[in-house]
PDB file of C-alpha atoms and ligand atoms in Angstrom:
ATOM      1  CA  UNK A   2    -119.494 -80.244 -54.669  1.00  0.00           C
ATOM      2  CA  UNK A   3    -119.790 -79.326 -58.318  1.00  0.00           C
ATOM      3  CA  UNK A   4    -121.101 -75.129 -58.402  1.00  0.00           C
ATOM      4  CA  UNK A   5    -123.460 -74.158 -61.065  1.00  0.00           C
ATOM      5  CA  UNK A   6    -121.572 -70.822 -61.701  1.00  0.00           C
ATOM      6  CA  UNK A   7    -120.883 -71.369 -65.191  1.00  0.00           C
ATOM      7  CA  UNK A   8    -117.061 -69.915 -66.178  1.00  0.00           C
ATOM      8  CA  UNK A   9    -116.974 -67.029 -68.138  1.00  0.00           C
ATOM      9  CA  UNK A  10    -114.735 -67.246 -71.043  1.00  0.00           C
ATOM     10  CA  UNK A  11    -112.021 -64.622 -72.185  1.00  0.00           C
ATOM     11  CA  UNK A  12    -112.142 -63.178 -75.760  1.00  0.00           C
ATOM     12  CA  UNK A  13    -110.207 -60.726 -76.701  1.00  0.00           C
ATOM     13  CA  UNK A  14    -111.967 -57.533 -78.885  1.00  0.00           C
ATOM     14  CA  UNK A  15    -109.101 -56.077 -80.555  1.00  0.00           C
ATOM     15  CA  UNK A  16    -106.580 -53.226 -79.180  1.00  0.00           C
ATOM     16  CA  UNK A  17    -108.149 -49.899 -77.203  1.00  0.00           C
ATOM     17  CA  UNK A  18    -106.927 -47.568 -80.197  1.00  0.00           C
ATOM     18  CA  UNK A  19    -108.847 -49.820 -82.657  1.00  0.00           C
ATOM     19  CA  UNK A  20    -111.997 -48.637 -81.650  1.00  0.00           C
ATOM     20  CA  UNK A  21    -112.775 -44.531 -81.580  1.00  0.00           C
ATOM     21  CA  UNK A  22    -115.749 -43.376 -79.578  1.00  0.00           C
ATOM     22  CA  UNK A  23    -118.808 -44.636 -81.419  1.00  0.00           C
ATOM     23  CA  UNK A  24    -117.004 -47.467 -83.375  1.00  0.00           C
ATOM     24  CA  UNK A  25    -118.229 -51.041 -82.684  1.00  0.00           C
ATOM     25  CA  UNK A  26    -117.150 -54.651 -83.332  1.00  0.00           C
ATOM     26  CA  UNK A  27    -118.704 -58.088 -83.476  1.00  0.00           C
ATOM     27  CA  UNK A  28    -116.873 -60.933 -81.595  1.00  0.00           C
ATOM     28  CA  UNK A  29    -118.336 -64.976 -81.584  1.00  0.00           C
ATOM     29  CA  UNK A  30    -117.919 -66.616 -77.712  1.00  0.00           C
ATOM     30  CA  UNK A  31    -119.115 -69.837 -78.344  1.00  0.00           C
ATOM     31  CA  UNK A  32    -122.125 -69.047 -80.274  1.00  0.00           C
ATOM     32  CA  UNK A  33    -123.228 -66.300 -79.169  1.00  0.00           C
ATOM     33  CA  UNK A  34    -122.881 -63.059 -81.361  1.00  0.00           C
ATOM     34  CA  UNK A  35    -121.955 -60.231 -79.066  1.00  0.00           C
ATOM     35  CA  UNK A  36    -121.727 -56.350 -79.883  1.00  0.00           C
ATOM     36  CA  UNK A  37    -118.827 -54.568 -78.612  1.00  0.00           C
ATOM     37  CA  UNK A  38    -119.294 -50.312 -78.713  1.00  0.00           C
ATOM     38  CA  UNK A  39    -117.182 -47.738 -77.689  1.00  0.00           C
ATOM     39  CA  UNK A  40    -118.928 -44.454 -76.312  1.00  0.00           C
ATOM     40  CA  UNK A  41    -116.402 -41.760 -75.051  1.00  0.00           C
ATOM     41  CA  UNK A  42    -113.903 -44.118 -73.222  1.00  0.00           C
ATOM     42  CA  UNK A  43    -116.380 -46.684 -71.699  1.00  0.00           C
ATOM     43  CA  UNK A  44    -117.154 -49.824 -73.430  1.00  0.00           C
ATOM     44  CA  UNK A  45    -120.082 -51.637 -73.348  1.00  0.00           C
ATOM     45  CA  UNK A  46    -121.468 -55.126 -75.087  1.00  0.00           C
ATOM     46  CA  UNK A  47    -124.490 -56.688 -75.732  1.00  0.00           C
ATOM     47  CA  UNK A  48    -125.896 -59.555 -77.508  1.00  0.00           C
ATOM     48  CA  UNK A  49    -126.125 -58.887 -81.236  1.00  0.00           C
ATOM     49  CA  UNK A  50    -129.940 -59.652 -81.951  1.00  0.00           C
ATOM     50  CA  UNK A  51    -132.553 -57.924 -81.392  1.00  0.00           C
ATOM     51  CA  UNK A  52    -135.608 -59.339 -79.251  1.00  0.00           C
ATOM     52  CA  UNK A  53    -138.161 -58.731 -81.301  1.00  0.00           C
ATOM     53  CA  UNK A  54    -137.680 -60.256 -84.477  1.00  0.00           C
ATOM     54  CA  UNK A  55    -133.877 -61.141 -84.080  1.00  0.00           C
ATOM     55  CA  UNK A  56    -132.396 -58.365 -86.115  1.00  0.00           C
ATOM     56  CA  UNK A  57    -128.600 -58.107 -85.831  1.00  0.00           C
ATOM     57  CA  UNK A  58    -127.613 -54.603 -83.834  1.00  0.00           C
ATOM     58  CA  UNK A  59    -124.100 -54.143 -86.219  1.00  0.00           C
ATOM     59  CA  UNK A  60    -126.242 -52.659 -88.232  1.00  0.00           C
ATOM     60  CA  UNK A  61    -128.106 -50.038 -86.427  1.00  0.00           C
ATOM     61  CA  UNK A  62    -127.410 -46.990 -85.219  1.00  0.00           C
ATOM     62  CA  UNK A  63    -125.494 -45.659 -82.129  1.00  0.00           C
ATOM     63  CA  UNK A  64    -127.422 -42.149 -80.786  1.00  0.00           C
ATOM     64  CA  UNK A  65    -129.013 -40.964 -77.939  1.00  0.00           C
ATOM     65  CA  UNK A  66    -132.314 -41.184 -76.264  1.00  0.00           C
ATOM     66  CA  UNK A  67    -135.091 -38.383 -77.964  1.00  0.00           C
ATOM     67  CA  UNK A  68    -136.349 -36.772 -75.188  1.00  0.00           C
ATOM     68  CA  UNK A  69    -139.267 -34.230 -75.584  1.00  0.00           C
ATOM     69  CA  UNK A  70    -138.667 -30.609 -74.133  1.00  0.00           C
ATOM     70  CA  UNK A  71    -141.696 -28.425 -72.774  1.00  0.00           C
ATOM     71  CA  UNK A  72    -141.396 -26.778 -75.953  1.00  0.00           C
ATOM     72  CA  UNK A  73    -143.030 -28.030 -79.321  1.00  0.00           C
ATOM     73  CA  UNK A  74    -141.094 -29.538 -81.758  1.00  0.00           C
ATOM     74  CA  UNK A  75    -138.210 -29.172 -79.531  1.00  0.00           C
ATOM     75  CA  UNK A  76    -136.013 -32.220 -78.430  1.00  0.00           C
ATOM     76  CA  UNK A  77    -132.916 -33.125 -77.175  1.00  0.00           C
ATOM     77  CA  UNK A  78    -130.689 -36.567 -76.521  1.00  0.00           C
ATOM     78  CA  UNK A  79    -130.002 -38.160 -73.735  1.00  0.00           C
ATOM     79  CA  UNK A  80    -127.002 -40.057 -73.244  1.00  0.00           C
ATOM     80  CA  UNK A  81    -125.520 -39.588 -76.327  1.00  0.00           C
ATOM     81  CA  UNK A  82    -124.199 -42.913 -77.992  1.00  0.00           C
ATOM     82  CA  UNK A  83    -125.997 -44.564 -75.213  1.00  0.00           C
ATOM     83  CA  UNK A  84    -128.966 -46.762 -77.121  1.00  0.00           C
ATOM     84  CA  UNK A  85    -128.556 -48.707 -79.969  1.00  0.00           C
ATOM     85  CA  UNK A  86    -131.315 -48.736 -82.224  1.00  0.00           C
ATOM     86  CA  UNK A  87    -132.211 -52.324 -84.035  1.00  0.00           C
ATOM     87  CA  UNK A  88    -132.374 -51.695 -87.922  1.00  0.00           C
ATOM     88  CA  UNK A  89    -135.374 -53.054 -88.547  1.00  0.00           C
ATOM     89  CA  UNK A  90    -137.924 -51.527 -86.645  1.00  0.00           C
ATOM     90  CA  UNK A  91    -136.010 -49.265 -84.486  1.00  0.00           C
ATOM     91  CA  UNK A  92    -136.293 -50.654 -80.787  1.00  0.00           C
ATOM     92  CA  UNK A  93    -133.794 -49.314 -78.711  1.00  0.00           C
ATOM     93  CA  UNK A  94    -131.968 -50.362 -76.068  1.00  0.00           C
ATOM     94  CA  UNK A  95    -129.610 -48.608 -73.445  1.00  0.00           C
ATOM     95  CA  UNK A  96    -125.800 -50.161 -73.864  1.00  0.00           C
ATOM     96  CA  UNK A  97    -125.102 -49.868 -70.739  1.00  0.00           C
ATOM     97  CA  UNK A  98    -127.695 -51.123 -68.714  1.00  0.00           C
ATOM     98  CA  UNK A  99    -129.555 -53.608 -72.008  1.00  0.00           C
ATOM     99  CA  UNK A 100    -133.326 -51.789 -70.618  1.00  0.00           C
ATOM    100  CA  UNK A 101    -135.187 -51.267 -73.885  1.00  0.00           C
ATOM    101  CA  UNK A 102    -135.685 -47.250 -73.793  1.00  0.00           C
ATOM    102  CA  UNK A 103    -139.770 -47.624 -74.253  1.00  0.00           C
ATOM    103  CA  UNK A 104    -140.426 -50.360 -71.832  1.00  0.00           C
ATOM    104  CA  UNK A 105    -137.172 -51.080 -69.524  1.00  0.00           C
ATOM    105  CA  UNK A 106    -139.211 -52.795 -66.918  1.00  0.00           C
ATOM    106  CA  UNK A 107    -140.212 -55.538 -69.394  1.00  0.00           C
ATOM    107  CA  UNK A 108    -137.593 -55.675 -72.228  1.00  0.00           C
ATOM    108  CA  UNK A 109    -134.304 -55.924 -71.563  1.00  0.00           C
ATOM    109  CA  UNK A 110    -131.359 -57.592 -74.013  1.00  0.00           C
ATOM    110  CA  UNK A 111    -128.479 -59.423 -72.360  1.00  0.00           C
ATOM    111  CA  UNK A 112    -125.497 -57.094 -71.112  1.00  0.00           C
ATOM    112  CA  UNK A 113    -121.961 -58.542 -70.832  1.00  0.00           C
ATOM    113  CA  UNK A 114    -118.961 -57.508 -69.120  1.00  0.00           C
ATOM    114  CA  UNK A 115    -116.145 -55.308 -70.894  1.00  0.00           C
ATOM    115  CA  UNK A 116    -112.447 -54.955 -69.336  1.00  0.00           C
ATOM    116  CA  UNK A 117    -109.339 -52.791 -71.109  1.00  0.00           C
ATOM    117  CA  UNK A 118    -106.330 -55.506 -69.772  1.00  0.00           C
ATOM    118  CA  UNK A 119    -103.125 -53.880 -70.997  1.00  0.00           C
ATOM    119  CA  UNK A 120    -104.330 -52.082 -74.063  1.00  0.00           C
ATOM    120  CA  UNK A 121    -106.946 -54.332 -74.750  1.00  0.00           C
ATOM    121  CA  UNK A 122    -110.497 -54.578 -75.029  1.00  0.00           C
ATOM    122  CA  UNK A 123    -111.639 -58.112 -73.562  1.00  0.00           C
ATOM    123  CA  UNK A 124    -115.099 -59.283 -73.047  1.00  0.00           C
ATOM    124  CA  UNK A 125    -116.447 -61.741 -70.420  1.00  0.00           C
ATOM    125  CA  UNK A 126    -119.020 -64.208 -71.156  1.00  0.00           C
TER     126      UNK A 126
HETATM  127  S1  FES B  10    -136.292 -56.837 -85.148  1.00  0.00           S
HETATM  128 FE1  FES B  10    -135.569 -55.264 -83.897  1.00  0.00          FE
HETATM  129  S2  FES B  10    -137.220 -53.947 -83.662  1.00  0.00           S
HETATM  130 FE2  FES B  10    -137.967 -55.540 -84.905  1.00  0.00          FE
END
């Protein structure tokens, strides 16, 4: 019987030391455009356009989530490193989970899986 579960192909990233915390790489699998990111030692990638009008994410920037305090003009991040926000019109989306940070229920941008194999950063997809 022939499974639908498609494989998921191996690419290699480059080596752990190559990327510091906040760095962030673009790898091809197959055609797809995926963004690699390091925050503190956890790596996380998504797919490198944006959802709205297809922006590529390379180019944005890596910071946490403003968060309002009880206190005017007074704000603080959340998961630092955590989004990354597209350079055109600044969507952002959580890394780790791919939940836009305004509307998570309804916008969401693919997620793929990350692996260090012997020094190495490898991505799944
Ligand atoms: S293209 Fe990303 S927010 Fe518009």
């Amino acid at each position: 019987m022939k499974s639908n579960v498609k494989e998921l192909e191996r690419t290699v990233v480059c080596k752990k030391s190559e990327m510091q915390p906040g760095d962030r790489k673009v790898v091809q699998v197959r055609r797809i455009s995926i963004l690699v990111v390091r925050k503190e030692d956890e790596f996380y990638a998504v797919r490198n356009a944006c959802p709205h009008q297809g922006a590529e994410f390379e180019k944005g920037v890596l910071r946490g989530a403003a968060r309002a305090t009880s206190e005017i003009k007074e704000v603080y991040y959340e998961k630092p490193g955590g989004f990354i926000y597209c350079p055109w019109h600044h969507w952002s989306f959580d890394v780790e989970t791919g939940c836009s940070m305004h509307d998570p229920e309804n916008t969401k941008i693919k997620t793929f899986e990350v692996k260090v194999e012997a020094d190495e950063v490898v991505v799944y997809a």
